[in-house]
Coordinates of C-alpha atoms in Angstrom, one line a residue:
X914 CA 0.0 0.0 0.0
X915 CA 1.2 3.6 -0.9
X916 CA 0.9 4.1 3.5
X917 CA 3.2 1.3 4.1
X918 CA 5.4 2.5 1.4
X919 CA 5.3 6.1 3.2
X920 CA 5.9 4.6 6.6
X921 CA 8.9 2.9 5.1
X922 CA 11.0 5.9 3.4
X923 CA 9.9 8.0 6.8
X924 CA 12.4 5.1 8.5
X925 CA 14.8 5.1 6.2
X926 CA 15.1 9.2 4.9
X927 CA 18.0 10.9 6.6
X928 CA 16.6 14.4 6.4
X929 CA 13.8 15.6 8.6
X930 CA 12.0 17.2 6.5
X931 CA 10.8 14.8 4.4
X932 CA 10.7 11.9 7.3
X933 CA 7.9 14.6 8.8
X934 CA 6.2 14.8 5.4
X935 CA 6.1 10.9 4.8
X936 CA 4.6 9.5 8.1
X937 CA 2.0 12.7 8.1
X938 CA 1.4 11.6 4.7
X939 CA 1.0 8.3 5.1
X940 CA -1.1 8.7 8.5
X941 CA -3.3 10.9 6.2
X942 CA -3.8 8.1 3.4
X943 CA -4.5 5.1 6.4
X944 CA -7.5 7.4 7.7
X945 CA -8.8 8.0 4.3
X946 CA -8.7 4.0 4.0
X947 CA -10.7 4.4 7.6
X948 CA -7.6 2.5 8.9
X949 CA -8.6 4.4 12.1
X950 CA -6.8 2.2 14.9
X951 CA -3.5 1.7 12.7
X952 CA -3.3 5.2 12.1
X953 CA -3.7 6.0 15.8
X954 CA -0.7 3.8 16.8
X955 CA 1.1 6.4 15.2
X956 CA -0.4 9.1 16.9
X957 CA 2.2 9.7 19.4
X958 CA 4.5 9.7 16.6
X959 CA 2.4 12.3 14.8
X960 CA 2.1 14.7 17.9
X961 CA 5.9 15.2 18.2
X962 CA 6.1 16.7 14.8
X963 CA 6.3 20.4 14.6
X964 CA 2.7 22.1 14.3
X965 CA 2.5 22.5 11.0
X966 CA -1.2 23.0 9.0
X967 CA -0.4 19.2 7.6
X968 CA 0.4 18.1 10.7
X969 CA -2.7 19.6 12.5
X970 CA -5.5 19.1 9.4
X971 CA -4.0 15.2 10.1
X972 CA -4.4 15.4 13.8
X973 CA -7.8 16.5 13.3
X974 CA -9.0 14.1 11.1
X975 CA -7.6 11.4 13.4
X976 CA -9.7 12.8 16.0
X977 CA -13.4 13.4 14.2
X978 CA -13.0 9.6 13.2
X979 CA -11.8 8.8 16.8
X980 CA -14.7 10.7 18.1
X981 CA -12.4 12.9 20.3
X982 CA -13.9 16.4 21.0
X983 CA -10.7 18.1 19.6
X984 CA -11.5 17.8 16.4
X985 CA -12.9 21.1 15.6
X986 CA -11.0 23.2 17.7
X987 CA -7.8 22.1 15.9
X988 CA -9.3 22.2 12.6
X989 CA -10.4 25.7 12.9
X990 CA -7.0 26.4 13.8
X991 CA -5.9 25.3 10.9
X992 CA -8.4 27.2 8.8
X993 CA -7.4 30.6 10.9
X994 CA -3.7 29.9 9.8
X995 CA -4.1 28.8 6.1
X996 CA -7.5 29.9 5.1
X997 CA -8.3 29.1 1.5
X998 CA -5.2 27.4 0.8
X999 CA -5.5 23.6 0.2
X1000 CA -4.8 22.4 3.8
X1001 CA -7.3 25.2 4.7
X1002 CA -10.2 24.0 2.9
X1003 CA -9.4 20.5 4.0
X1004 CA -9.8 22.3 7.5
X1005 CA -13.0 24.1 6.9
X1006 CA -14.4 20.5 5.3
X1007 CA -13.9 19.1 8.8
X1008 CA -15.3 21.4 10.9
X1009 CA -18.7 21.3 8.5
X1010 CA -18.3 17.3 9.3
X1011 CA -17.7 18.8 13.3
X1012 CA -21.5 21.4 12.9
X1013 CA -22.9 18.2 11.1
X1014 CA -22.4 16.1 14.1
X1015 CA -23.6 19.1 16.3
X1016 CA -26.5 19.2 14.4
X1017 CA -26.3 22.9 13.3
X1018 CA -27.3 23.0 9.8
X1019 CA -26.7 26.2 8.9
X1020 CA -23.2 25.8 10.4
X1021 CA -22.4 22.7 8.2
X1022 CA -23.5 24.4 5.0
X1023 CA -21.3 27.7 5.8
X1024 CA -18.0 26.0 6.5
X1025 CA -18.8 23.3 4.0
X1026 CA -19.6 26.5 1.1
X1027 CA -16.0 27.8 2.5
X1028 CA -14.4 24.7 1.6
X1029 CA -15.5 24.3 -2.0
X1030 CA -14.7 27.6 -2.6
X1031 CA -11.0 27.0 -2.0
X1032 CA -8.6 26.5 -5.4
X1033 CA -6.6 23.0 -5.2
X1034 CA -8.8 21.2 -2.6
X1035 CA -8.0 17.5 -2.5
X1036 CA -10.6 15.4 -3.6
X1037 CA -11.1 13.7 -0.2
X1038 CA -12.0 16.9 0.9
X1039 CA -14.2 18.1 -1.8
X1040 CA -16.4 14.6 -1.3
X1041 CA -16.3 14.9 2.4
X1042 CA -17.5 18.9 2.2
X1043 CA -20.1 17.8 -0.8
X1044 CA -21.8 15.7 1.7
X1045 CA -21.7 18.1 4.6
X1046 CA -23.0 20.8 2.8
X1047 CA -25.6 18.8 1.5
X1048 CA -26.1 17.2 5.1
X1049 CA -26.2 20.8 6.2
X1050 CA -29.2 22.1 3.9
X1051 CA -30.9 18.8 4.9
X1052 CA -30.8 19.3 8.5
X1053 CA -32.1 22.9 7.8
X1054 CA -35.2 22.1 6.6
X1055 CA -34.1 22.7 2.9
X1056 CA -33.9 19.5 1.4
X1057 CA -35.1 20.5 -2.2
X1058 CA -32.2 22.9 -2.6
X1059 CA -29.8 19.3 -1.2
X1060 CA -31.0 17.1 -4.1
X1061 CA -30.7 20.3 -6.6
X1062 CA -27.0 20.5 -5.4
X1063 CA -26.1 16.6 -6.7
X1064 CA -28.6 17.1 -9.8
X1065 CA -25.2 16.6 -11.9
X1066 CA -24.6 13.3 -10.5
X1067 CA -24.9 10.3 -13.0
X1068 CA -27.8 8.1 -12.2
X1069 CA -25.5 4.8 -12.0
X1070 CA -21.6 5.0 -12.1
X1071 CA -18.9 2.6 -11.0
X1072 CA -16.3 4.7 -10.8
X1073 CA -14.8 4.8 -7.4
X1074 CA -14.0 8.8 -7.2
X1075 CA -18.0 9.1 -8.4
X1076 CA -19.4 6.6 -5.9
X1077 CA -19.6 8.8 -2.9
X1078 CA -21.6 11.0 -5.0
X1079 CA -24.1 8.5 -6.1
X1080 CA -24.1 7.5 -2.1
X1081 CA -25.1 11.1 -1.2
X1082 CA -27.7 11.1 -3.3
X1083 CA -28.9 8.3 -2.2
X1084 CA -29.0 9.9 0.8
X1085 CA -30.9 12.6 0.2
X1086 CA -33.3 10.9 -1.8
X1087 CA -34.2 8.4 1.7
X1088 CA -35.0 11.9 3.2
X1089 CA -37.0 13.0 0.5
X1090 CA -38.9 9.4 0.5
X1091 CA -38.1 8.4 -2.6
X1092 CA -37.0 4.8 -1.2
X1093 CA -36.7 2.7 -4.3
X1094 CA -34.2 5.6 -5.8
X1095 CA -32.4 5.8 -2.9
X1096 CA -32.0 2.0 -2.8
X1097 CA -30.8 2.2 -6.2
X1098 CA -27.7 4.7 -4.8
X1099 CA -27.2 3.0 -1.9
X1100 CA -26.9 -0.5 -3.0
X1101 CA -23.2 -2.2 -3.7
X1102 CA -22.1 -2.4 -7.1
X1103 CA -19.8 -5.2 -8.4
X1104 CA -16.0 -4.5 -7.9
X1105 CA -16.2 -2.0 -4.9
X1106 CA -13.5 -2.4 -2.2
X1107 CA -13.4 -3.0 1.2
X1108 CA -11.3 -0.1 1.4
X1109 CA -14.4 2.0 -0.2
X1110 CA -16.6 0.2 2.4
X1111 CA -15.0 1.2 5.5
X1112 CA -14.5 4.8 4.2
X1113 CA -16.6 7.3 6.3
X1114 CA -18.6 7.9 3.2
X1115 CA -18.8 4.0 3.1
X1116 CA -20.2 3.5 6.5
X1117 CA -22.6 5.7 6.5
X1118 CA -23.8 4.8 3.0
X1119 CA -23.8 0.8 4.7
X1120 CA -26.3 2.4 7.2
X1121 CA -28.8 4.4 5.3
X1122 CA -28.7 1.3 3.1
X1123 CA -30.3 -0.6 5.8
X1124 CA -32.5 1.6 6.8
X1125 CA -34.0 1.8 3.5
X1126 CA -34.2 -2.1 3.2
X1127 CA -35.7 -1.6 6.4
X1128 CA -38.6 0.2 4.7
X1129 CA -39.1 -1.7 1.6
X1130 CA -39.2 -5.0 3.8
X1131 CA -36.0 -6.1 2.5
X1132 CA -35.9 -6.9 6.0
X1133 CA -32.8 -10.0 5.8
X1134 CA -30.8 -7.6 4.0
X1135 CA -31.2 -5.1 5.7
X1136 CA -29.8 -6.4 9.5
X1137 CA -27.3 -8.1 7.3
X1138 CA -26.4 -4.9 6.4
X1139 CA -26.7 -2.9 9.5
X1140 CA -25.3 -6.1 12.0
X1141 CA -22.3 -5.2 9.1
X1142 CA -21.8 -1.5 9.5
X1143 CA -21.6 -2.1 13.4
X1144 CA -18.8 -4.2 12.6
X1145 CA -16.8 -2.5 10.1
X1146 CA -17.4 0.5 12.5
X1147 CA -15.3 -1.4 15.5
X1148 CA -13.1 -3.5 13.7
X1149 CA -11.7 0.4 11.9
X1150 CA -12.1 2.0 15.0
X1151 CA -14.5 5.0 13.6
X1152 CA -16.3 5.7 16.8
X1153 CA -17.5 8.9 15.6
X1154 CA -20.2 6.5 13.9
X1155 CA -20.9 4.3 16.5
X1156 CA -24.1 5.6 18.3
X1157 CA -25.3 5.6 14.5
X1158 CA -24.6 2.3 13.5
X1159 CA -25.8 1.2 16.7
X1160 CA -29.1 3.1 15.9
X1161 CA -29.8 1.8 12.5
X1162 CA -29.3 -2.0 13.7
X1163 CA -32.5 -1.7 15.9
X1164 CA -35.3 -1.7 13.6
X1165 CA -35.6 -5.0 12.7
X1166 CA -34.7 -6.7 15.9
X1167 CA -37.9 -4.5 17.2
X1168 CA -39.8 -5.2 14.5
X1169 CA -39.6 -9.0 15.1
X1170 CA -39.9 -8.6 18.6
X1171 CA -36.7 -9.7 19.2
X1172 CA -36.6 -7.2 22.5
X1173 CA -33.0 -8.6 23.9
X1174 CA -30.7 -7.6 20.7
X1175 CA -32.9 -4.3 20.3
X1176 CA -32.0 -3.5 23.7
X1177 CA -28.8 -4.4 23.3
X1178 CA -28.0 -1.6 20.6
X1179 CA -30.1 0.8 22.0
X1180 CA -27.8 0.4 25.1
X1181 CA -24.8 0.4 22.7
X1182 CA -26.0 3.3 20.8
X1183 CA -27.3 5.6 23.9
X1184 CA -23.7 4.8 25.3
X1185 CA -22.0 5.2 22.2
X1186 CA -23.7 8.7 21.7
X1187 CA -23.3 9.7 26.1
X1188 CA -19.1 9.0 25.3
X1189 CA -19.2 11.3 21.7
X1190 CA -21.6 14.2 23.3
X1191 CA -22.6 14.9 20.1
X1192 CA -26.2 15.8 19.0
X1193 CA -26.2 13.8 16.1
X1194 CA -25.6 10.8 17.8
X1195 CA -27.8 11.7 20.8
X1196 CA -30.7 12.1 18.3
X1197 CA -29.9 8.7 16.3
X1198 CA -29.8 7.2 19.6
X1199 CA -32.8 9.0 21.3
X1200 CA -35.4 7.7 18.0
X1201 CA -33.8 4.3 17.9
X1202 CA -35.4 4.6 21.8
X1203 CA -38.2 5.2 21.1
X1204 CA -39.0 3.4 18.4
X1205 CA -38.3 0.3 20.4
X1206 CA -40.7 1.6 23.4
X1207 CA -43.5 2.0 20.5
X1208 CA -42.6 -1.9 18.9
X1209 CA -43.1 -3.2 22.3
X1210 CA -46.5 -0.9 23.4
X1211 CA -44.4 1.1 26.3
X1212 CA -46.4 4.2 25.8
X1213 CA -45.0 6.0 28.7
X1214 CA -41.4 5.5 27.8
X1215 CA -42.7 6.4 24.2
X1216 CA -44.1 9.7 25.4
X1217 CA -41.4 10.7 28.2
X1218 CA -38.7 10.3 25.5
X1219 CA -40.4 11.9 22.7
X1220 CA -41.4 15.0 24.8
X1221 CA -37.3 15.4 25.2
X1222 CA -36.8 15.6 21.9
X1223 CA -39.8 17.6 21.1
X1224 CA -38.1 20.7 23.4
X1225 CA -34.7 20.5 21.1
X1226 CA -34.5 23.9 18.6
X1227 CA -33.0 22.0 16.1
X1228 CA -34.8 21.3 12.2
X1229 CA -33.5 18.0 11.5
X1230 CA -34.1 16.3 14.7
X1231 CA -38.0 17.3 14.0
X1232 CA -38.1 16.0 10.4
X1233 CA -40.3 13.4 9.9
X1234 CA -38.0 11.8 6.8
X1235 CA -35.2 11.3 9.2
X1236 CA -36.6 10.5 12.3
X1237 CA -40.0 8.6 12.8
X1238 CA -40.2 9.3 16.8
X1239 CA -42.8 12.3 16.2
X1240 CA -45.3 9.1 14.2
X1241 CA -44.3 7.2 17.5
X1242 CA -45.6 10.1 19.6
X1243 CA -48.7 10.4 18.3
X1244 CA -49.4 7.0 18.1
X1245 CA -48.6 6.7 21.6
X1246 CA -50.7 9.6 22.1
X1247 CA -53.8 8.2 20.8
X1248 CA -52.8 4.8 22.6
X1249 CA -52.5 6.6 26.1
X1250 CA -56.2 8.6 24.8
X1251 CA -55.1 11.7 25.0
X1252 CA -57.0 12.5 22.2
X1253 CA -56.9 16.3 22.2
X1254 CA -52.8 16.5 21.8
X1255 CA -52.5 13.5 19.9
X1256 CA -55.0 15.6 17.0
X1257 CA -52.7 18.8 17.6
X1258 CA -49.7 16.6 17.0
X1259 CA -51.3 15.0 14.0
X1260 CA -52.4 18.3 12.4
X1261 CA -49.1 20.0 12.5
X1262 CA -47.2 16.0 11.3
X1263 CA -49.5 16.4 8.3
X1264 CA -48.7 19.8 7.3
X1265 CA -45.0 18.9 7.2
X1266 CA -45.4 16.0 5.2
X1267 CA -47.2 17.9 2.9
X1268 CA -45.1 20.8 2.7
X1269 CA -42.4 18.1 1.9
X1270 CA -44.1 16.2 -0.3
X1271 CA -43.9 12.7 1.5
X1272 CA -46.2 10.6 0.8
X1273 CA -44.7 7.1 2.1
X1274 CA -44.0 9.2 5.6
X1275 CA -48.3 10.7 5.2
X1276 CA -49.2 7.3 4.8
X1277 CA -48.1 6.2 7.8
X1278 CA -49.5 9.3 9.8
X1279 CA -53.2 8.9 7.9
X1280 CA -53.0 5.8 9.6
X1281 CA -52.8 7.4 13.2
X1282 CA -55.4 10.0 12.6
X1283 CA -57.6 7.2 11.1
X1284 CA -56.3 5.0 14.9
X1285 CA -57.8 8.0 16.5
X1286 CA -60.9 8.5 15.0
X1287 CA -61.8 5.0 16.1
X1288 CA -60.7 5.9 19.4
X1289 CA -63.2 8.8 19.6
X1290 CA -65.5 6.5 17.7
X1291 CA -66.0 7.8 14.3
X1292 CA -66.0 5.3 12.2
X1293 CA -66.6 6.6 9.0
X1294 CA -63.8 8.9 9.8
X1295 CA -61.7 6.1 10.7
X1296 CA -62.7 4.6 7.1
X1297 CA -61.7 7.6 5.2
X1298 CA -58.7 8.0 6.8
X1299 CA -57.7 4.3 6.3
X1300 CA -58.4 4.8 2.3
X1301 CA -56.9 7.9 1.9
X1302 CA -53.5 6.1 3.9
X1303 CA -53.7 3.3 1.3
X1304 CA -54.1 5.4 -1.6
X1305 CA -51.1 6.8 -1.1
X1306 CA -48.7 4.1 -1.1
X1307 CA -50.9 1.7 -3.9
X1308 CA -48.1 0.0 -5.0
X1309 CA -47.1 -1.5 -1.3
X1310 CA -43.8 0.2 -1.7
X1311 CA -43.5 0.2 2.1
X1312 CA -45.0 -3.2 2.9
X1313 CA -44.5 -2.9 6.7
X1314 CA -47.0 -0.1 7.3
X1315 CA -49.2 -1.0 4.6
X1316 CA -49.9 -4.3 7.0
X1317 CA -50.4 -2.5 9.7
X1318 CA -53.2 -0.5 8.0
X1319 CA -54.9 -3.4 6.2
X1320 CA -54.6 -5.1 9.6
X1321 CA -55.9 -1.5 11.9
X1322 CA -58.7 -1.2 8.9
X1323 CA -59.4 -5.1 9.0
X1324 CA -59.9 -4.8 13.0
X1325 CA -62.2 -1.5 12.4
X1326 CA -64.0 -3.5 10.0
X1327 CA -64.9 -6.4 12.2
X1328 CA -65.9 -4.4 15.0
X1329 CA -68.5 -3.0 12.6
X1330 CA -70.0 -6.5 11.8
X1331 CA -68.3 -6.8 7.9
X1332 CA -66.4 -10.0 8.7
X1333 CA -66.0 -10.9 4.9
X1334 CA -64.2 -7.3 4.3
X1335 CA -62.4 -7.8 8.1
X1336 CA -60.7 -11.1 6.6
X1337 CA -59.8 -9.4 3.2
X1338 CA -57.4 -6.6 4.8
X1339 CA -56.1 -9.1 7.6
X1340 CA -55.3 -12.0 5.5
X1341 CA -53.4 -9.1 3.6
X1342 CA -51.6 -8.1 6.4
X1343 CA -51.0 -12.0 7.6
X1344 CA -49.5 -12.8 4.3
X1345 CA -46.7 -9.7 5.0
X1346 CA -46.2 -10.5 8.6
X1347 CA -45.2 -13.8 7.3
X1348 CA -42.7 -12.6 5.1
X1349 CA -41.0 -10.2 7.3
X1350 CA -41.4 -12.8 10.2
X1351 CA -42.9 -9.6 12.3
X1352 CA -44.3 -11.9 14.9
X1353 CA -45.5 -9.2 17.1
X1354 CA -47.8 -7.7 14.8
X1355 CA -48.7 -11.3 13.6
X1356 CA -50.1 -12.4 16.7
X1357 CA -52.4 -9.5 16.8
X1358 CA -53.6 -10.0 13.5
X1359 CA -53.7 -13.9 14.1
X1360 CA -55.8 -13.1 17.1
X1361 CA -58.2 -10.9 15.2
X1362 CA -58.3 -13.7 12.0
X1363 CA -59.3 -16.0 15.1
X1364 CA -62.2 -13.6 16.1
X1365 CA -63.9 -13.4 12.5
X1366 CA -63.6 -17.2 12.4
X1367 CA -60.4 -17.8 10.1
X1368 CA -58.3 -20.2 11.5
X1369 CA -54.2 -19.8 10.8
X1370 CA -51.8 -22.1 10.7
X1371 CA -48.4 -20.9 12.8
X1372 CA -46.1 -19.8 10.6
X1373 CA -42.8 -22.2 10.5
X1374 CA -39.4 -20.8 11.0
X1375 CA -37.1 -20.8 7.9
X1376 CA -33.9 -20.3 9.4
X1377 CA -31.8 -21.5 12.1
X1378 CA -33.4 -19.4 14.9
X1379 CA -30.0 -19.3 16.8
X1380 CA -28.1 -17.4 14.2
X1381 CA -27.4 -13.6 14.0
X1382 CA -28.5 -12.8 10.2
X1383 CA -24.3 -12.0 9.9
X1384 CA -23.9 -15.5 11.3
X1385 CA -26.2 -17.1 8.4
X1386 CA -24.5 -15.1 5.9
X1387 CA -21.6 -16.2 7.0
X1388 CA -22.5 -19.3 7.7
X1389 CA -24.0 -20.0 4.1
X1390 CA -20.7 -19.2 2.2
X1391 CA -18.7 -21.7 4.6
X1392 CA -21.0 -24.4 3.5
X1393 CA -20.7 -23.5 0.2
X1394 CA -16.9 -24.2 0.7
X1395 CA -16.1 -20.6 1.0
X1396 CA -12.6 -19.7 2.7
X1397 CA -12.7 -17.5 5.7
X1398 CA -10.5 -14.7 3.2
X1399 CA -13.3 -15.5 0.5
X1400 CA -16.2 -14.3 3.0
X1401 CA -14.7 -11.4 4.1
X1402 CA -14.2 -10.6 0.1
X1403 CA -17.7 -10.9 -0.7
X1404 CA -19.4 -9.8 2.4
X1405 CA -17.1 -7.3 2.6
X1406 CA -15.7 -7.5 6.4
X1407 CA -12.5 -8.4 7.4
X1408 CA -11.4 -11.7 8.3
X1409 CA -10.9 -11.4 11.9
X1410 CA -14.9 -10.2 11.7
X1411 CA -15.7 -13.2 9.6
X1412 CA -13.5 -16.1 12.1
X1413 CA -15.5 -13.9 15.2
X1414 CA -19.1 -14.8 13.2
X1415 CA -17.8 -18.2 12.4
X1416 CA -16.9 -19.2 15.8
X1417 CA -20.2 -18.0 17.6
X1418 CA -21.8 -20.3 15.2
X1419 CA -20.1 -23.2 16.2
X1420 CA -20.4 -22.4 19.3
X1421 CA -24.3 -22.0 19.4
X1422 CA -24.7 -25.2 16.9
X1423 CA -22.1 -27.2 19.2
X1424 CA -19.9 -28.0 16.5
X1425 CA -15.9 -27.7 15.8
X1426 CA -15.6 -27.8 12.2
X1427 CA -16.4 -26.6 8.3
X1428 CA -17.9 -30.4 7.3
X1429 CA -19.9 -30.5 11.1
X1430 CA -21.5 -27.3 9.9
X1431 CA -22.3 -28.5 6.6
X1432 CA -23.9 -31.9 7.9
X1433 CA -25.4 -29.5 10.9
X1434 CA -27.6 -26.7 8.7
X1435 CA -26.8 -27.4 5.3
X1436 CA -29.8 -26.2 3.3
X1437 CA -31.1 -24.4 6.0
X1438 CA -28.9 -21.6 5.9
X1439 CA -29.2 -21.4 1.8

């Protein structure tokens, strides 16, 4: 690698000078490879070099991926001694990242506009400043002018300098609800790198990824995927995205009712964002929160938390593309009857998702005002609300929340003595629950199946129960007589990730070997 060659000639170079130059240099390249804890074993190294801007812009970087506070004080530094030179705008790129993080839109987009504008930036910089400015509008409640700032970007490329583009459009496009674009962005493309993986841009692109999956109930892929930015995340030492990563990993352990591994990265991610201080990471971790209280009908919890965030000044924290705790707030409203907030709430959700044009998002919130008008019994409120939710999502492009309304319609429906259309919507809603193996929400529908006479057969398990979705993956390549170095190639995680994965499935199948896995799961895990 052009780092170790770097580290090499720093050993060997007689003059100062150019030792200095070489090990900043190749510290630099092992951070843009998110080599974060190699780079760090340098770090003492680093700080004994005279202060130059290199020196600092290098020690800066190291600590935003580190997730040490410092970052932006020494960046600024640097901008105040180089301004728009090319180590300045590298500076002024970072402390964007640094207002991103502190969720101060405005900020990000100022320093971010301060960066471009510099002659000669590096082209790590110009991505990383791209992204925070368009981060920045997002965040400020102007995410039309964000998409119009990548409108050059080519709809498909697989060039690696263009990638990150695509990825920030991808993005944007997630927070403009436009999920099966923003899939097409975000997905991997044949012949990327791990090295592009684990890149800043990389992680987070790994996470929005799952998220989306999360939404179109692509809902295997998408805990593979997030179980797998958690990792690269620790095994390159980035903790500046951990309380994220940790975040995005939740939905579909709630969504399943699996409450122990939800916990756990809720834990990990409240932790994660308690050690950063950020606000960024506080707000991941606070939704993530509450979005497990809603899954598992903790109203209080769901409330109390929401009401927290509900005080913060911030845009983006309030926007109901990026975060879906105001949804959970209002539902939790209506659940708790407090009917008279819950339609104040609703009002004011509505207006935004119209102002933003989101109709995925309005869907979802129809659906609450429709739960509350059978809560206040109106029925043929309830029914109009219920259609008009539908209607806007016809093509089932978010599957999960369509089944929940076919199943909250279906239950309205039998209460009002129309079994026959009651068993339309929540056979509907059965047949999705199935697929995404949502067993909470299938038991309710089961239960309500069983109350207009329909009897249901319990669905079957598919997989080995016992295994992590990472664990399948991993565990379906080995019996497909996959080396450990072949995994991590097309999974993209390093091999000390895949032996961990592959180890804690023989140790939850009892086993000791390659061909005791094979006779053990074989076509199970396929």
């Amino acid at each position: 690698r052009a780092a170790d060659r770097l580290l090499a000639a720093a050993q060997h170079t007689a003059d100062t000078d150019d030792r200095n130059h070489c090990l900043t240099q190749a510290i630099d390249l092992l951070l843009n490879a998110g080599e974060v804890g190699e780079a760090t074993g340098y770090a003492a190294q680093l700080a004994q070099l005279p202060p130059t801007p290199e020196r600092l812009l290098v020690q800066a970087k190291l600590a935003w991926l580190s997730g040490q506070p410092s970052a932006e004080e020494l960046a600024r530094h640097v901008w105040i001694q180089c301004g728009t030179s090319a180590p300045g705008g590298a500076a002024a790129a970072l402390v964007a990242q640094a207002r991103v993080l502190a969720d101060d839109g405005p900020g990000a987009a100022k320093w971010a506009t301060r960066a471009l504008e510099c002659p000669n930036l590096p082209s790590d910089a110009a991505i990383a400043a791209r992204m925070n400015l368009a981060t920045g509008l997002i965040i400020s409640g102007r995410p039309e002018d964000a998409l119009a700032f990548v409108s050059d970007v080519p709809e498909t490329s697989d060039l690696a300098h263009s990638r990150p583009q695509v990825w920030l459009r991808g993005g944007i496009r997630l927070w403009m609800d436009n999920l099966v674009g923003a899939h097409e962005d975000l997905r991997a493309r044949p012949g990327e790198s791990l090295a592009e993986a684990v890149s800043p841009q990389g992680l987070m692109r790994l996470g929005f990824l799952s998220q989306v999956e999360y939404r179109l109930g692509r809902w295997a892929e998408a805990l593979h995927h997030a179980e797998q930015t958690v990792s690269l995340v620790r095994d390159t030492d980035q903790t500046w995205l951990l309380g994220f990563a940790h975040a995005m990993a939740v939905y579909v352990f709630a969504g399943r009712g699996l409450w122990t591994q939800a916990d756990d990265h809720v834990q990990a991610a409240e932790a994660a964002a308690e050690r950063l201080g950020d606000q960024g990471s506080k707000n991941f971790a606070a939704n993530a929160a509450i979005h497990l209280a809603c899954a598992r009908g903790d109203h209080d919890t769901v409330i109390t938390r929401a009401q927290a965030l509900q005080s913060r000044p911030s845009i983006g924290v309030h926007d109901p593309a990026a975060f879906d705790w105001r949804r959970r707030y209002v539902a939790a409203l209506v659940a708790s009857n407090r009917h008279e907030e819950a339609d104040h709430h609703l009002s004011r959700l509505v207006a935004d998702c119209q102002r933003r044009k989101l109709p995925l998002v309005l869907s979802e919130v129809f659906g609450i005002y429709a739960d509350l008008a059978t809560t206040q019994r109106q029925p043929e409120l309830a029914r109009q609300r219920y259609e008009q939710a539908l209607g806007l999502d016809p093509d089932g492009v978010a599957p999960f929340v369509r089944a929940r309304l076919h199943a909250s319609y279906g239950r309205l429906l039998r209460r009002s003595g129309e079994r026959r259309a009651a068993t339309e919507h929540l056979l509907h809603a059965q047949k999705i629950f199935v697929q995404l193996d949502a067993t909470p929400d299938l038991d309710h529908c089961i239960a309500e199946l069983a109350a207009v006479g329909v009897a249901v057969d319990e669905p079957k398990l598919q997989l080995d129960a016992r295994l992590t979705p990472q664990e399948r993956a991993v565990a379906r390549l080995v019996c497909a007589g996959r080396t450990n170095r072949e995994v991590a190639s097309e999974l993209v995680l390093s091999v000390k990730t895949v032996s961990y994965h592959l180890q804690n499935v023989y140790t939850k199948l009892g086993i000791k070997s390659r061909t005791q896995l094979a006779a053990s799961l074989g076509s199970t895990v396929l």
